[in-house]
Coordinates of C-alpha atoms and ligand atoms in Angstrom, one line a residue:
M13 CA 109.7 85.4 199.7
T14 CA 113.2 84.3 198.9
T15 CA 116.2 85.7 200.7
A16 CA 118.7 85.0 197.9
E17 CA 119.7 88.0 195.9
P18 CA 118.1 88.1 192.4
A19 CA 120.4 87.0 189.6
V20 CA 119.4 90.0 187.4
V21 CA 117.9 93.3 188.4
A22 CA 117.5 95.9 185.6
D23 CA 115.6 99.0 186.2
G24 CA 114.5 102.1 184.2
L25 CA 116.7 101.2 181.1
T26 CA 116.4 103.5 178.2
K27 CA 118.3 103.4 175.0
T28 CA 117.9 105.4 171.8
Y29 CA 120.0 104.3 168.8
P30 CA 121.7 106.8 166.5
G31 CA 119.0 107.7 164.0
G32 CA 116.4 108.1 166.8
V33 CA 115.1 104.6 167.3
R34 CA 114.0 104.4 170.9
A35 CA 114.7 100.7 171.6
L36 CA 114.2 100.8 175.3
D37 CA 111.8 103.0 177.2
G38 CA 111.9 102.2 180.9
M39 CA 112.7 98.5 180.6
G40 CA 112.9 96.7 183.9
V41 CA 113.2 93.1 184.9
T42 CA 114.1 91.1 188.0
V43 CA 115.1 87.4 187.7
A44 CA 115.3 85.3 190.8
A45 CA 118.4 83.1 191.1
G46 CA 118.0 79.6 189.9
T47 CA 114.9 80.3 187.7
V48 CA 114.1 80.5 184.0
F49 CA 112.7 83.8 183.0
G50 CA 111.3 84.6 179.6
L51 CA 111.2 88.0 177.8
L52 CA 108.3 87.6 175.3
G53 CA 107.6 90.1 172.6
P54 CA 107.4 90.8 168.8
N55 CA 110.4 91.7 166.6
G56 CA 111.7 95.2 167.5
A57 CA 110.3 95.1 171.0
G58 CA 113.7 95.6 172.5
K59 CA 114.6 92.1 173.7
S60 CA 118.0 91.9 172.1
T61 CA 118.9 95.4 173.2
T62 CA 118.1 94.4 176.8
V63 CA 120.2 91.3 176.5
K64 CA 123.1 93.3 175.1
I65 CA 123.0 95.7 178.0
L66 CA 122.8 93.0 180.6
T67 CA 125.7 91.1 179.0
T68 CA 127.8 94.3 178.8
L69 CA 127.8 94.5 175.0
A70 CA 125.9 97.8 174.9
R71 CA 125.4 100.7 177.3
P72 CA 122.0 102.2 178.2
D73 CA 121.4 105.9 178.1
S74 CA 120.0 105.6 181.6
G75 CA 119.0 103.0 184.1
T76 CA 120.7 100.4 186.2
A77 CA 121.6 96.8 185.6
L78 CA 122.9 94.3 188.2
V79 CA 123.9 90.8 187.0
A80 CA 125.1 88.1 189.4
G81 CA 125.5 90.8 192.0
H82 CA 127.7 93.0 189.8
D83 CA 127.0 96.4 188.3
A84 CA 127.0 95.8 184.5
L85 CA 127.9 99.4 183.8
R86 CA 130.6 99.8 186.4
H87 CA 132.1 96.3 186.4
P88 CA 131.5 94.8 183.1
D89 CA 134.5 92.5 183.5
R90 CA 133.0 90.9 186.6
V91 CA 129.7 90.4 184.9
R92 CA 131.3 88.8 181.9
R93 CA 133.0 86.2 184.0
A94 CA 129.7 85.2 185.7
I95 CA 127.6 84.9 182.5
G96 CA 127.2 82.8 179.4
V97 CA 125.7 84.4 176.3
V98 CA 124.0 82.8 173.3
A99 CA 123.4 85.6 170.9
Q100 CA 120.5 85.7 168.4
K101 CA 123.1 85.1 165.7
S102 CA 125.5 82.2 166.1
G103 CA 129.0 83.1 167.2
A104 CA 130.6 79.7 166.4
D105 CA 133.5 79.6 163.8
P106 CA 132.1 77.7 160.8
V107 CA 135.5 76.6 159.6
A108 CA 136.5 75.1 162.9
T109 CA 135.2 71.9 164.4
G110 CA 132.6 71.9 167.2
R111 CA 135.2 70.6 169.7
E112 CA 137.7 73.3 168.6
N113 CA 135.1 76.0 169.1
L114 CA 134.5 74.8 172.6
L115 CA 138.2 74.6 173.4
L116 CA 138.8 78.1 172.1
Q117 CA 135.9 79.4 174.1
G118 CA 137.3 77.7 177.2
R119 CA 140.7 79.2 176.7
L120 CA 139.2 82.7 176.3
Y121 CA 137.9 82.3 179.8
G122 CA 141.3 81.1 181.2
G123 CA 140.7 77.4 181.0
R124 CA 143.8 75.2 180.5
G125 CA 144.9 71.6 180.1
A126 CA 143.1 68.3 180.4
A127 CA 140.1 69.8 182.3
L128 CA 139.3 71.9 179.3
G129 CA 139.1 68.8 177.0
R130 CA 137.0 67.0 179.6
R131 CA 134.6 69.9 179.8
A132 CA 134.3 70.1 176.0
D133 CA 133.6 66.4 175.7
E134 CA 131.1 66.5 178.5
L135 CA 129.2 69.3 176.7
L136 CA 129.4 67.6 173.3
D137 CA 127.9 64.5 174.9
R138 CA 125.3 66.4 176.8
F139 CA 124.1 68.2 173.6
D140 CA 124.2 65.1 171.5
L141 CA 127.1 66.3 169.4
S142 CA 129.8 63.7 170.3
A143 CA 129.7 62.1 166.9
A144 CA 129.8 65.5 165.2
G145 CA 132.5 67.1 167.5
G146 CA 135.3 66.5 165.0
R147 CA 133.3 68.0 162.0
L148 CA 133.5 71.5 160.8
V149 CA 130.6 73.6 162.1
R150 CA 129.6 74.7 158.6
T151 CA 128.4 71.1 158.0
Y152 CA 126.1 71.2 161.0
S153 CA 122.3 71.4 160.7
G154 CA 120.6 74.5 162.1
G155 CA 119.6 72.5 165.2
M156 CA 123.1 71.2 165.8
Q157 CA 124.6 74.6 165.4
R158 CA 122.2 76.1 167.9
R159 CA 123.0 73.3 170.4
L160 CA 126.7 74.0 170.0
D161 CA 126.0 77.7 170.6
V162 CA 124.4 76.8 173.9
A163 CA 127.3 74.5 174.8
L164 CA 129.7 77.4 174.0
G165 CA 127.8 79.6 176.4
L166 CA 128.1 77.0 179.2
M167 CA 131.8 76.2 178.7
H168 CA 133.1 78.3 181.6
R169 CA 130.3 77.2 183.9
P170 CA 128.4 80.5 184.2
Q171 CA 125.9 81.4 186.9
V172 CA 123.6 83.2 184.6
L173 CA 122.9 82.1 181.0
F174 CA 121.4 84.4 178.4
L175 CA 119.6 82.8 175.4
D176 CA 118.5 85.3 172.8
E177 CA 115.8 83.6 170.6
P178 CA 117.3 80.2 171.0
T179 CA 114.9 78.5 168.6
T180 CA 114.2 81.1 165.9
G181 CA 114.8 79.7 162.5
L182 CA 114.7 76.1 163.7
D183 CA 112.3 73.5 162.2
P184 CA 109.7 72.2 164.7
E185 CA 111.6 69.0 165.4
A186 CA 114.9 70.9 166.2
R187 CA 112.9 73.4 168.3
T188 CA 111.4 70.6 170.4
A189 CA 114.8 69.1 170.9
M190 CA 116.2 72.5 172.0
W191 CA 113.3 72.9 174.4
D192 CA 114.2 69.6 176.0
E193 CA 117.8 70.7 176.3
I194 CA 116.9 74.0 177.9
S195 CA 114.5 72.3 180.3
R196 CA 117.3 70.0 181.4
L197 CA 119.7 72.9 181.9
A198 CA 117.1 74.6 184.1
G199 CA 117.3 71.7 186.5
D200 CA 121.1 72.4 186.9
E201 CA 122.1 73.4 190.3
G202 CA 121.8 77.1 190.7
L203 CA 121.8 78.1 187.0
T204 CA 119.7 81.1 186.1
I205 CA 118.4 81.4 182.6
L206 CA 117.1 84.5 180.9
L207 CA 115.7 83.7 177.5
T208 CA 114.0 85.9 174.9
T209 CA 111.5 84.7 172.4
H210 CA 108.6 85.7 170.3
Y211 CA 106.9 82.3 170.7
L212 CA 104.3 82.2 173.4
E213 CA 104.5 78.4 173.5
E214 CA 108.2 78.6 174.0
A215 CA 108.0 81.0 176.9
D216 CA 105.1 78.9 178.3
R217 CA 107.1 75.7 178.2
L218 CA 110.4 76.9 179.5
A219 CA 109.9 80.0 181.7
E220 CA 108.7 80.1 185.3
R221 CA 108.0 83.8 184.8
I222 CA 107.3 85.8 181.7
A223 CA 107.6 89.5 181.0
I224 CA 105.7 90.6 177.9
V225 CA 107.8 93.3 176.2
D226 CA 106.4 95.9 173.9
R227 CA 108.0 99.1 172.6
G228 CA 110.9 98.9 175.0
R229 CA 109.2 98.2 178.2
V230 CA 107.4 95.5 180.1
V231 CA 103.6 95.6 179.7
A232 CA 102.7 92.5 181.7
E233 CA 104.5 90.1 183.9
G234 CA 103.7 86.9 185.7
T235 CA 103.8 83.1 185.6
P236 CA 102.5 81.6 182.4
D237 CA 99.4 80.4 184.3
E238 CA 98.7 83.9 185.6
L239 CA 99.1 85.5 182.1
K240 CA 97.0 82.9 180.4
G241 CA 94.5 82.6 183.2
E242 CA 93.2 86.1 182.3
L243 CA 92.5 84.7 178.9
R244 CA 91.0 81.4 179.8
G245 CA 88.1 80.4 177.6
D246 CA 87.2 80.9 174.0
A247 CA 86.2 84.1 172.2
V248 CA 82.6 84.1 170.8
H249 CA 81.9 86.7 168.1
V250 CA 78.4 87.3 166.9
E251 CA 77.6 89.5 163.8
L252 CA 74.0 90.8 163.8
R253 CA 72.0 91.3 160.7
D254 CA 70.9 94.7 159.9
T255 CA 67.3 94.6 161.0
P256 CA 64.6 97.2 160.7
G257 CA 63.1 98.3 164.1
E258 CA 66.3 99.3 165.8
I259 CA 67.5 96.4 167.9
D260 CA 69.6 97.8 170.7
A261 CA 72.8 95.8 170.8
H262 CA 73.4 96.9 174.4
L263 CA 70.2 95.4 175.5
L264 CA 71.2 92.2 173.8
A265 CA 74.5 92.2 175.6
T266 CA 72.7 92.6 178.9
A267 CA 70.5 89.6 178.1
L268 CA 73.6 87.5 177.1
R269 CA 75.3 88.4 180.4
E270 CA 72.2 87.3 182.3
F271 CA 71.0 84.2 180.4
A272 CA 74.1 82.7 178.6
A273 CA 77.2 81.1 180.0
V274 CA 79.5 83.9 178.7
R275 CA 81.4 86.8 180.2
E276 CA 83.2 90.0 179.2
V277 CA 80.4 90.8 176.7
T278 CA 81.3 93.8 174.5
V279 CA 79.5 95.6 171.8
D280 CA 81.0 97.2 168.7
G281 CA 78.3 98.3 166.3
R282 CA 76.5 95.2 165.2
R283 CA 79.2 93.0 166.5
L284 CA 79.0 91.3 170.0
S285 CA 82.0 89.6 171.5
A286 CA 82.2 87.5 174.6
R287 CA 84.3 84.9 176.3
A288 CA 83.1 81.4 177.3
D289 CA 84.8 78.5 179.1
D290 CA 83.4 76.3 176.3
G291 CA 82.8 78.3 173.2
P292 CA 81.1 75.6 171.1
A293 CA 78.8 74.7 173.9
A294 CA 77.8 78.3 174.5
V295 CA 76.8 79.0 170.9
P296 CA 73.3 77.4 170.9
Q297 CA 72.6 79.2 174.2
V298 CA 73.8 82.6 172.7
L299 CA 71.6 82.1 169.6
T300 CA 68.5 81.2 171.7
V301 CA 68.9 84.3 173.9
L302 CA 69.4 86.6 170.9
E303 CA 66.4 85.1 169.1
Q304 CA 64.2 85.6 172.1
Q305 CA 65.3 89.2 172.1
G306 CA 64.2 89.5 168.4
A307 CA 67.6 89.8 166.9
T308 CA 68.7 88.1 163.6
V309 CA 72.2 86.7 163.6
A310 CA 74.3 86.9 160.5
S311 CA 77.3 84.8 161.7
V312 CA 78.8 83.3 164.8
T313 CA 82.5 82.4 165.2
V314 CA 84.4 80.7 168.0
A315 CA 88.1 81.2 168.5
R316 CA 90.6 79.7 170.9
P317 CA 92.9 82.1 172.7
S318 CA 96.1 82.7 170.9
L319 CA 99.2 84.7 171.3
D320 CA 97.4 87.4 169.5
D321 CA 94.8 87.6 172.3
V322 CA 97.4 87.8 175.0
Y323 CA 99.3 90.4 173.1
L324 CA 96.2 92.4 172.1
R325 CA 95.1 92.5 175.7
Y326 CA 98.4 93.8 177.0
A327 CA 99.7 95.9 174.1
G328 CA 96.5 97.1 172.7
R329 CA 97.2 95.9 169.1
R330 CA 97.6 92.7 167.2
F331 CA 100.9 90.8 167.3
A332 CA 101.1 90.7 163.5
E333 CA 100.7 94.5 163.3
A334 CA 103.4 94.9 166.0
D335 CA 105.8 92.3 164.7
T336 CA 107.3 94.5 162.1
D337 CA 110.5 96.3 162.6
P338 CA 110.4 99.6 160.7
A339 CA 114.0 100.4 161.6
G340 CA 114.8 96.9 160.3
A341 CA 118.2 96.5 162.0
G342 CA 119.3 93.1 161.0
A343 CA 115.9 91.5 161.1
G344 CA 115.3 91.8 157.4
G345 CA 112.1 90.3 156.0
A346 CA 111.9 87.6 158.7
G347 CA 109.5 89.4 160.9
A348 CA 106.3 88.8 159.1
K349 CA 107.0 85.1 158.6
D350 CA 107.9 84.6 162.3
A351 CA 104.7 86.4 163.3
V352 CA 102.6 83.8 161.5
T353 CA 104.4 81.0 163.3
A354 CA 104.1 82.8 166.6
G355 CA 100.3 83.2 166.1
N356 CA 99.9 79.5 165.5
A357 CA 102.1 78.5 168.4
G358 CA 99.9 80.6 170.6
G359 CA 97.0 78.2 170.2
T360 CA 98.4 75.9 172.8
R361 CA 97.1 76.4 176.3
Ligands
ADP7 N1 122.4 98.8 166.2 C1 121.2 99.3 166.0 N2 121.1 100.6 165.4 C2 119.9 101.1 165.2 N3 118.7 100.6 165.6 C3 118.8 99.4 166.2 C4 120.0 98.7 166.5 N4 119.7 97.6 167.1 C5 118.4 97.5 167.3 N5 117.8 98.6 166.7 C6 116.4 99.0 166.8 O1 115.9 99.0 168.1 C7 114.6 98.4 168.2 C8 114.7 97.2 169.2 O2 115.5 96.2 168.6 P1 115.9 94.8 169.3 O3 116.4 95.1 170.7 O4 116.8 94.1 168.4 O5 114.4 94.1 169.4 P2 114.0 92.6 169.5 O6 115.3 91.8 169.9 O7 112.9 92.5 170.5 O8 113.6 92.2 168.1 C9 114.2 98.0 166.8 O9 113.4 99.0 166.3 C10 115.6 97.9 166.1 O10 115.4 98.1 164.7
MG8 MG1 116.2 90.2 169.0

């Protein structure tokens, strides 16, 4: 138990956009001060809407939001002074230099004089942008631009930093570099970070706690280990050949439970599924047991747990099916492409 007040407490948030899209449906989240918290979910889950409400850029239809001890609905000005925001889309001015962007941001927050310049240079240095600080932002690579976005969010030394999809659209190298930056930030005295992502691996690497968001609410929450722990092991799928003489798949499942090193055996027609700590090692055993029971096997496959499995378990459908945004606000065609990447990233344990 910590006695410090949480940095973010949102409860019962609902929001329906004009046109009837229910973006939030009872969204709630509590983030302990000084921690990194990840909101993980597919496109359209409501992550950005949540961030917009917490950062006072949108109002919910109902619910409460406290950020850094201030009511985001009643005292948005107080919240704004306490937070830094890195939106999903870059807010930097492309026809100003990186350093000019930082100075402007600092002035917006009331910064003046030499201290402002020192802060800008400190952040340029920290984000490996010193050499590029005098160049127009439109000449920056995607990774450089994203690092500048984070620097902008930190210019006025916020208590709570919101990062909305900090690495979406970055190539793998730039993504890894950004992960390193965020990890370092997390070590900063007292800084709380709330980040959103649709990459399991990203949430896994950066967040101390994760909330899986689906259709505007949290469907599962815990540390990465807790969430993945429930999925530990490989999935083993067996397809039985249609055999005369009526083999009872449920009896086979019982035999597997008893004689093979597998668990969570389920039957779906002629298909048996189970989990095993070591899938490849379990396969010969599974085949032997099935053979002893008189069954003929058509195919066996072993699959490592992926984001799909995590998501399937908590949301009841596949990530790729969910990662489409029928309302399509802003996301465009990016959803399907991102879903593929997310599925691959989920392979890491
Ligand atoms: N300004 C808007 N007007 C109408 N619908 C919107 C708007 N912003 C978001 N939505 C819809 O609300 C849902 C949640 O969107 P969003 O919060 O952006 O999800 P995420 O960030 O998880 O992808 C989506 O169906 C999206 O299309
Ligand atoms: Mg979003």
